[in-house]
mmCIF file of C-alpha atoms in Angstrom:
data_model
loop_
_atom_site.group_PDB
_atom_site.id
_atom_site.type_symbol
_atom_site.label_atom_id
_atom_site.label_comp_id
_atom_site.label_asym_id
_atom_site.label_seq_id
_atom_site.Cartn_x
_atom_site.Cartn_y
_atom_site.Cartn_z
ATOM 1 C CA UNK W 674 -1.621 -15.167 -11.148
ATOM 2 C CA UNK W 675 -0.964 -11.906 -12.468
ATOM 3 C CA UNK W 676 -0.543 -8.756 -10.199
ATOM 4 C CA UNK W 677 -2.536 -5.634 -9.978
ATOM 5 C CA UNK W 678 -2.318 -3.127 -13.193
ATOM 6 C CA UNK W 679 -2.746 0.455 -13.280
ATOM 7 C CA UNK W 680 -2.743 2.307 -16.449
ATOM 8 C CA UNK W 681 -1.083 4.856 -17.293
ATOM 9 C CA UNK W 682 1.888 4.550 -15.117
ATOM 10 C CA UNK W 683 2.853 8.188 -15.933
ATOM 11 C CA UNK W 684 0.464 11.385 -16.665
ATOM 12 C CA UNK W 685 1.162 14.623 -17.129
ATOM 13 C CA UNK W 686 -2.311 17.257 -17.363
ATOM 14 C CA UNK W 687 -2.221 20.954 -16.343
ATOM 15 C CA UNK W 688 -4.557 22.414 -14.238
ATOM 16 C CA UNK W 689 -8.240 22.543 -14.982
ATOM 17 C CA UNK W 690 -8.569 19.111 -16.877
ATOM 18 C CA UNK W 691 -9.544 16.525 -16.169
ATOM 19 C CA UNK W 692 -7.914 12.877 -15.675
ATOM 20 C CA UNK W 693 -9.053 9.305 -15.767
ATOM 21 C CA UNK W 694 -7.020 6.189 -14.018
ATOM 22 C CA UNK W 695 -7.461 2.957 -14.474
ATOM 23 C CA UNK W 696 -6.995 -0.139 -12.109
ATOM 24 C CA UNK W 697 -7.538 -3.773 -12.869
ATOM 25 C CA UNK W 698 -7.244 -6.190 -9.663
ATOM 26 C CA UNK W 699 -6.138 -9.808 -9.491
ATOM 27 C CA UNK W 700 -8.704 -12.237 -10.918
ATOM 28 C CA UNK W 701 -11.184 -13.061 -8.131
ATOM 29 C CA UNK W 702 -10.557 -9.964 -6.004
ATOM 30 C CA UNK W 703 -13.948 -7.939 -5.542
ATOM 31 C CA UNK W 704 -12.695 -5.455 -3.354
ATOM 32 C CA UNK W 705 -10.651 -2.132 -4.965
ATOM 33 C CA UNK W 706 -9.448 0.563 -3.313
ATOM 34 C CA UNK W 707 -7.744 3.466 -4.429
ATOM 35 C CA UNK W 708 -5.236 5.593 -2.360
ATOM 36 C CA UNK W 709 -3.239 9.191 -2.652
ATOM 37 C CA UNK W 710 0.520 9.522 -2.367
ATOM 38 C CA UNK W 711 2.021 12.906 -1.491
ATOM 39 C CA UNK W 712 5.258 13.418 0.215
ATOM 40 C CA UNK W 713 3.554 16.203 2.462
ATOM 41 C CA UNK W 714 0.388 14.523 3.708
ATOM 42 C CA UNK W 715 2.150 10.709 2.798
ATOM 43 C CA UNK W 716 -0.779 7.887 2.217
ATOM 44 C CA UNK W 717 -4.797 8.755 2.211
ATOM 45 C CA UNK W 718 -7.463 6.624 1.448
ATOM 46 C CA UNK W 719 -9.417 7.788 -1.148
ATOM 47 C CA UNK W 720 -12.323 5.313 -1.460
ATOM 48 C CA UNK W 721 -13.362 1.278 -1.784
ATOM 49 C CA UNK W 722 -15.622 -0.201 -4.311
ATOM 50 C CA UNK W 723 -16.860 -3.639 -3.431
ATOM 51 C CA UNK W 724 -19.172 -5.423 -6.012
ATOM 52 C CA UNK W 725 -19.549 -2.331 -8.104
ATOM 53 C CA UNK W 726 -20.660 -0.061 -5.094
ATOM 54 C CA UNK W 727 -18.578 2.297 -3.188
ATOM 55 C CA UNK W 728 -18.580 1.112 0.047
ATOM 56 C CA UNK W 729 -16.774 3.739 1.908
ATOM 57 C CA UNK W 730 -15.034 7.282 0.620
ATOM 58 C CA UNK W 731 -12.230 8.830 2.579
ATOM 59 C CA UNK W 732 -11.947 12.746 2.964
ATOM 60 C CA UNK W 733 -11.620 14.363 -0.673
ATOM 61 C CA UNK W 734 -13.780 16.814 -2.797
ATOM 62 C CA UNK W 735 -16.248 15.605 -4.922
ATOM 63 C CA UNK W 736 -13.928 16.228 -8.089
ATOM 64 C CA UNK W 737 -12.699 12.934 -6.655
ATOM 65 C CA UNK W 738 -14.991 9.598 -7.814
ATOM 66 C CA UNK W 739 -14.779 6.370 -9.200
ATOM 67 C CA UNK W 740 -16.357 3.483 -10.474
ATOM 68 C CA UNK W 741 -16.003 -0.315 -10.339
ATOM 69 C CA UNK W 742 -17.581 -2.165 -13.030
ATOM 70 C CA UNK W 743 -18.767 -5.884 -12.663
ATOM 71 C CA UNK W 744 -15.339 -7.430 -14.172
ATOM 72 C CA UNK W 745 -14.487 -5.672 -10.725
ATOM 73 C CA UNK W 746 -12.087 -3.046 -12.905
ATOM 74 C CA UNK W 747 -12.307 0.108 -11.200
ATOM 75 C CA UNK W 748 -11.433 3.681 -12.677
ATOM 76 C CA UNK W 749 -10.993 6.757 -10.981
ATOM 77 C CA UNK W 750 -11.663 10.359 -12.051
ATOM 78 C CA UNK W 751 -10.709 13.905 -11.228
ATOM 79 C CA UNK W 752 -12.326 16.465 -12.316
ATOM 80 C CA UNK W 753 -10.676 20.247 -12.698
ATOM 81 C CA UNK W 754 -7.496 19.215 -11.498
ATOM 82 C CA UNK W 755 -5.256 21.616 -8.949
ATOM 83 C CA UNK W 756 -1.421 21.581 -8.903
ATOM 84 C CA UNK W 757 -1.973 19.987 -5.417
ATOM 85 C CA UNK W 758 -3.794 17.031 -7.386
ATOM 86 C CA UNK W 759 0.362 15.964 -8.317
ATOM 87 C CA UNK W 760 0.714 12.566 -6.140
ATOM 88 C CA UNK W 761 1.079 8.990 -6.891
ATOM 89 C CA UNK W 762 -2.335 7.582 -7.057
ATOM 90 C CA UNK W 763 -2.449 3.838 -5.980
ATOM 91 C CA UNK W 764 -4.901 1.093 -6.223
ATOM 92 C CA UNK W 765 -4.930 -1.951 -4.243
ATOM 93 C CA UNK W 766 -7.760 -5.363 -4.696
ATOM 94 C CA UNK W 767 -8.222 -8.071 -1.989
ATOM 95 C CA UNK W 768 -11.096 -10.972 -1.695
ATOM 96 C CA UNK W 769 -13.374 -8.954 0.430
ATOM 97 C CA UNK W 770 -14.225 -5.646 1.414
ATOM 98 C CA UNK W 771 -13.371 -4.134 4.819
ATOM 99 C CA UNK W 772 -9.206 -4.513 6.455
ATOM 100 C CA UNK W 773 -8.280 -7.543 4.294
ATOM 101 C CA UNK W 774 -4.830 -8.156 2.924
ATOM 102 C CA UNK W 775 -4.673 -5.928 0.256
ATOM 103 C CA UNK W 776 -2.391 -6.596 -3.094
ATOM 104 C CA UNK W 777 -1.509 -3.243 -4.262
ATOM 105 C CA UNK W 778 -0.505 -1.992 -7.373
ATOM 106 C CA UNK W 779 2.290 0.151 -9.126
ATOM 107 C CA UNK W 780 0.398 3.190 -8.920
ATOM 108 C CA UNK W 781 0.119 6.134 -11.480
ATOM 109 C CA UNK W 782 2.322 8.868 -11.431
ATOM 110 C CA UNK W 783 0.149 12.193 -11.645
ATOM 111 C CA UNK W 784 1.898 15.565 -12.621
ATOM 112 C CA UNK W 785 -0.111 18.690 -12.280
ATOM 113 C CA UNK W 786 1.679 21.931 -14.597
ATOM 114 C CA UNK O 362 -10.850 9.790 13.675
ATOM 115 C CA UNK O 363 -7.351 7.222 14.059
ATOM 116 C CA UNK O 364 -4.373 8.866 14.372
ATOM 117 C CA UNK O 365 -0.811 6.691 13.902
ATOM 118 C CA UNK O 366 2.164 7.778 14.989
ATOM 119 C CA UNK O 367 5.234 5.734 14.005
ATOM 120 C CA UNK O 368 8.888 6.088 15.115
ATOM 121 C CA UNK O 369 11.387 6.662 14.388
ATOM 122 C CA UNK O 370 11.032 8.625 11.081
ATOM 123 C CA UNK O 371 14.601 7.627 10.177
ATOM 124 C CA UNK O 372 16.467 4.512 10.947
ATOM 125 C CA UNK O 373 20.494 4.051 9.695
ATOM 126 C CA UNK O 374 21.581 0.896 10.934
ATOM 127 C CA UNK O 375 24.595 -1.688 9.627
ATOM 128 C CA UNK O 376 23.758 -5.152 8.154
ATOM 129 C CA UNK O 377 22.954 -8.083 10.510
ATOM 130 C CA UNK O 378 21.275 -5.448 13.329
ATOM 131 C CA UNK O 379 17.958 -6.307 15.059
ATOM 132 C CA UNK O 380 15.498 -3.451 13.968
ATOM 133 C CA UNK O 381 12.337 -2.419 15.475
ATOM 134 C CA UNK O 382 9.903 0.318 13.962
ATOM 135 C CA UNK O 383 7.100 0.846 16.605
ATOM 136 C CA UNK O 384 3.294 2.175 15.470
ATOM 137 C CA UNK O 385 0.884 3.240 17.938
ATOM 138 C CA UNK O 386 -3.063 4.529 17.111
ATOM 139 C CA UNK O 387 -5.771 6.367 19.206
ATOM 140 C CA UNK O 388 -8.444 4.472 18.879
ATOM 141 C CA UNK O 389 -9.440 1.103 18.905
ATOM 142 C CA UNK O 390 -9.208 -1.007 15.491
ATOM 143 C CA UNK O 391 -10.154 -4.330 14.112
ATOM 144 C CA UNK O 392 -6.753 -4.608 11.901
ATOM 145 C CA UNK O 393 -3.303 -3.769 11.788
ATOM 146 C CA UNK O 394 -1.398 -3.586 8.578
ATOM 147 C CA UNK O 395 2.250 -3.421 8.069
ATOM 148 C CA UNK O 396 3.507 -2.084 4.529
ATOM 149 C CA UNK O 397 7.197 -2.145 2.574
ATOM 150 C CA UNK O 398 7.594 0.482 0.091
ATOM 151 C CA UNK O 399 10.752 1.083 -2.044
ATOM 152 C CA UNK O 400 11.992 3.399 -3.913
ATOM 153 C CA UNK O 401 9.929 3.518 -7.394
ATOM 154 C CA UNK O 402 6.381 3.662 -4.782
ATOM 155 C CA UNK O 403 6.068 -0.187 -5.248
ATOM 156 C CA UNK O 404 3.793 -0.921 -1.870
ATOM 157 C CA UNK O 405 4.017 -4.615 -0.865
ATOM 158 C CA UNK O 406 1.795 -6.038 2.142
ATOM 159 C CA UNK O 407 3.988 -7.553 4.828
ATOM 160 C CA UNK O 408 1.665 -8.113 7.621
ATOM 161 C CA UNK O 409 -2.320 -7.758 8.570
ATOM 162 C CA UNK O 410 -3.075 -8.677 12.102
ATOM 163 C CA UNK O 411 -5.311 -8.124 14.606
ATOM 164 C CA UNK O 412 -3.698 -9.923 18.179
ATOM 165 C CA UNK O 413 -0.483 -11.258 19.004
ATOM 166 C CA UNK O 414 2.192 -12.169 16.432
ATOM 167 C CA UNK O 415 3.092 -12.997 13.246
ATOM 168 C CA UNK O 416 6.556 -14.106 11.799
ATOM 169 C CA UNK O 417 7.471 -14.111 8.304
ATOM 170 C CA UNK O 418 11.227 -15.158 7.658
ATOM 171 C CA UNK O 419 13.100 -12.546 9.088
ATOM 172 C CA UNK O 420 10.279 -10.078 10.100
ATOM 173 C CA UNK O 421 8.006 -10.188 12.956
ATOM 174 C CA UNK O 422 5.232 -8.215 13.655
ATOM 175 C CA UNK O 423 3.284 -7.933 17.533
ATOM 176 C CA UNK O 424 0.388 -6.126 17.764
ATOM 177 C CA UNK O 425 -0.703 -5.413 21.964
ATOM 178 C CA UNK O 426 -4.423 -4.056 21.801
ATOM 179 C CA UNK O 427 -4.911 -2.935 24.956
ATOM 180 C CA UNK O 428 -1.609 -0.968 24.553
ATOM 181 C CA UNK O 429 -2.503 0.345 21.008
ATOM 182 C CA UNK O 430 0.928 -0.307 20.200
ATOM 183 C CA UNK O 431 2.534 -2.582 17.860
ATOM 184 C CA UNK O 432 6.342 -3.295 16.817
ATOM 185 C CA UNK O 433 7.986 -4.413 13.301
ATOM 186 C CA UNK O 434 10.901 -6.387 13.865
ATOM 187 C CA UNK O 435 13.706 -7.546 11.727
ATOM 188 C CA UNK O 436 16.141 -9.639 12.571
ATOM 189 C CA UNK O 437 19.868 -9.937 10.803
ATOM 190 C CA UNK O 438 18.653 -6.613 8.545
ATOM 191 C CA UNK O 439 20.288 -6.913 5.384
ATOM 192 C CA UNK O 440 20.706 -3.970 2.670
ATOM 193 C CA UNK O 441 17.970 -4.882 0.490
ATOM 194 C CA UNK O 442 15.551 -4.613 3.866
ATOM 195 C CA UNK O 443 16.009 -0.917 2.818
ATOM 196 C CA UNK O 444 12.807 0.746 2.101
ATOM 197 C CA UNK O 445 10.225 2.965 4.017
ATOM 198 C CA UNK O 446 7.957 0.740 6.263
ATOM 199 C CA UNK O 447 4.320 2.191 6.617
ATOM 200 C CA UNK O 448 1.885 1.129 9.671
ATOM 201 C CA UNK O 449 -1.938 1.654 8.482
ATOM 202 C CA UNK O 450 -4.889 0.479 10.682
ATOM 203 C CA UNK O 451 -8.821 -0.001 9.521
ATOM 204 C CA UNK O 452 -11.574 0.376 11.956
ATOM 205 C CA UNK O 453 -14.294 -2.249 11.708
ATOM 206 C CA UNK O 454 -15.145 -3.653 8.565
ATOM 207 C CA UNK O 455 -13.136 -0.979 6.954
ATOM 208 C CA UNK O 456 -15.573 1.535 7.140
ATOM 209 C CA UNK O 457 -13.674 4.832 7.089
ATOM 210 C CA UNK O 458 -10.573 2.834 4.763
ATOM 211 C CA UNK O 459 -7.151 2.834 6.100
ATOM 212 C CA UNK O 460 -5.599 5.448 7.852
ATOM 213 C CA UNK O 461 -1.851 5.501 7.764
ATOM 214 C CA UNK O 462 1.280 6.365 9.409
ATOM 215 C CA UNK O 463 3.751 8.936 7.894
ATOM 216 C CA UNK O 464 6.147 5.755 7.757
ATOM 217 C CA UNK O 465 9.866 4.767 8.529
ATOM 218 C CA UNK O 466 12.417 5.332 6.166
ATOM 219 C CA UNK O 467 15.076 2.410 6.783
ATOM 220 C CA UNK O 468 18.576 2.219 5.595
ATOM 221 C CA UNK O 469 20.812 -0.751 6.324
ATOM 222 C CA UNK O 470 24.110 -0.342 5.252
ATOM 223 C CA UNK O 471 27.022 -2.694 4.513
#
């Protein structure tokens, strides 16, 4: 069974655009998640979409949102991107929504100039 | 709001030690989760618990609720067992995500 994909693995945008990641999760897995790597402030949960609805959204500005669609791919967006936007943006699927083993994936590499 | 502290924040050790990374969290939780990341940002799930213990070939993970406490072990640590270990806990049914620990950065050398 194939792993989960993020696209692109690498991006480099300066400040002010905008940027649009892409996560696909193993096949069956309803639940995606999406996290924010930064060696200052390390791992933060960023939000969950379960079934094409965000279930829960961690503490980010609203240039931060996503979407699943019903194939249960899930993209995230940032809008007007800061230099403090740089991280490594990770996605991660499981079965169900809520604290289940999640499978994560690669992540996307996110430079900021 | 969950707060996890982990310790140590570095760990040198020499192949075949016994290794423990310890977690603890404020508040209570319905899960536990123990992550391996290596260098690259590669995250692999290693444990998700919620009481007592789990053992996975070399690595053991306890979990003491009433404590708020709980303890990666690895037994005979090998150099590829290199890699920073992250402790992350949910609340019930998820509802505010994960929150995470700043990690352990391991090294086992030959």
């Amino acid at each position: 069974k194939a792993g989960v994909t993020q696209t692109p693995r690498y991006l480099i945008k300066t400040r002010g655009q905008q940027v649009t990641l892409s996560c696909s999760p193993i096949s069956g897995h309803r639940s995606v998640s999406w996290y924010q790597q930064t060696p200052g402030q390390g791992l933060q949960f960023l939000f969950e979409y379960f079934s094409e609805t965000q279930r829960n959204k961690g503490n980010f500005p609203g240039r931060f949102s996503g979407r699943q669609f019903s194939n249960s791919r899930s993209e995230m967006n940032v809008s007007t991107l800061e230099l403090g936007d740089s991280a490594l943006y990770l996605c991660a699927s499981s079965l169900l929504a809520g604290t289940e083993t999640q499978y994560f994936g690669p992540g996307t590499r996110l430079l900021v100039l | 709001k969950n707060e996890v502290e982990q310790s140590p924040q570095n760990l040198t050790a020499q192949e075949g030690e016994f290794i423990t990374i310890n977690c603890s969290y404020s508040v209570g939780i319905s899960a536990l989760h123990w992550l391996q990341q290596h260098p690259g940002g590669g995250i692999v799930s290693l444990f998700m618990l919620s009481s007592g213990k789990k053992k996975h070939g070399r690595l053991i993970a306890t979990i003491n609720i009433q404590e708020k406490h709980s303890s990666l072990h690895i037994t005979a640590s090998h150099p590829r067992d290199s890699a920073v270990y992250i402790c992350a806990v949910g609340i019930g049914g998820g509802a505010d995500g994960l929150t995470f620990g700043k990690g352990t950065h391991l090294i086992i050398q030959p």
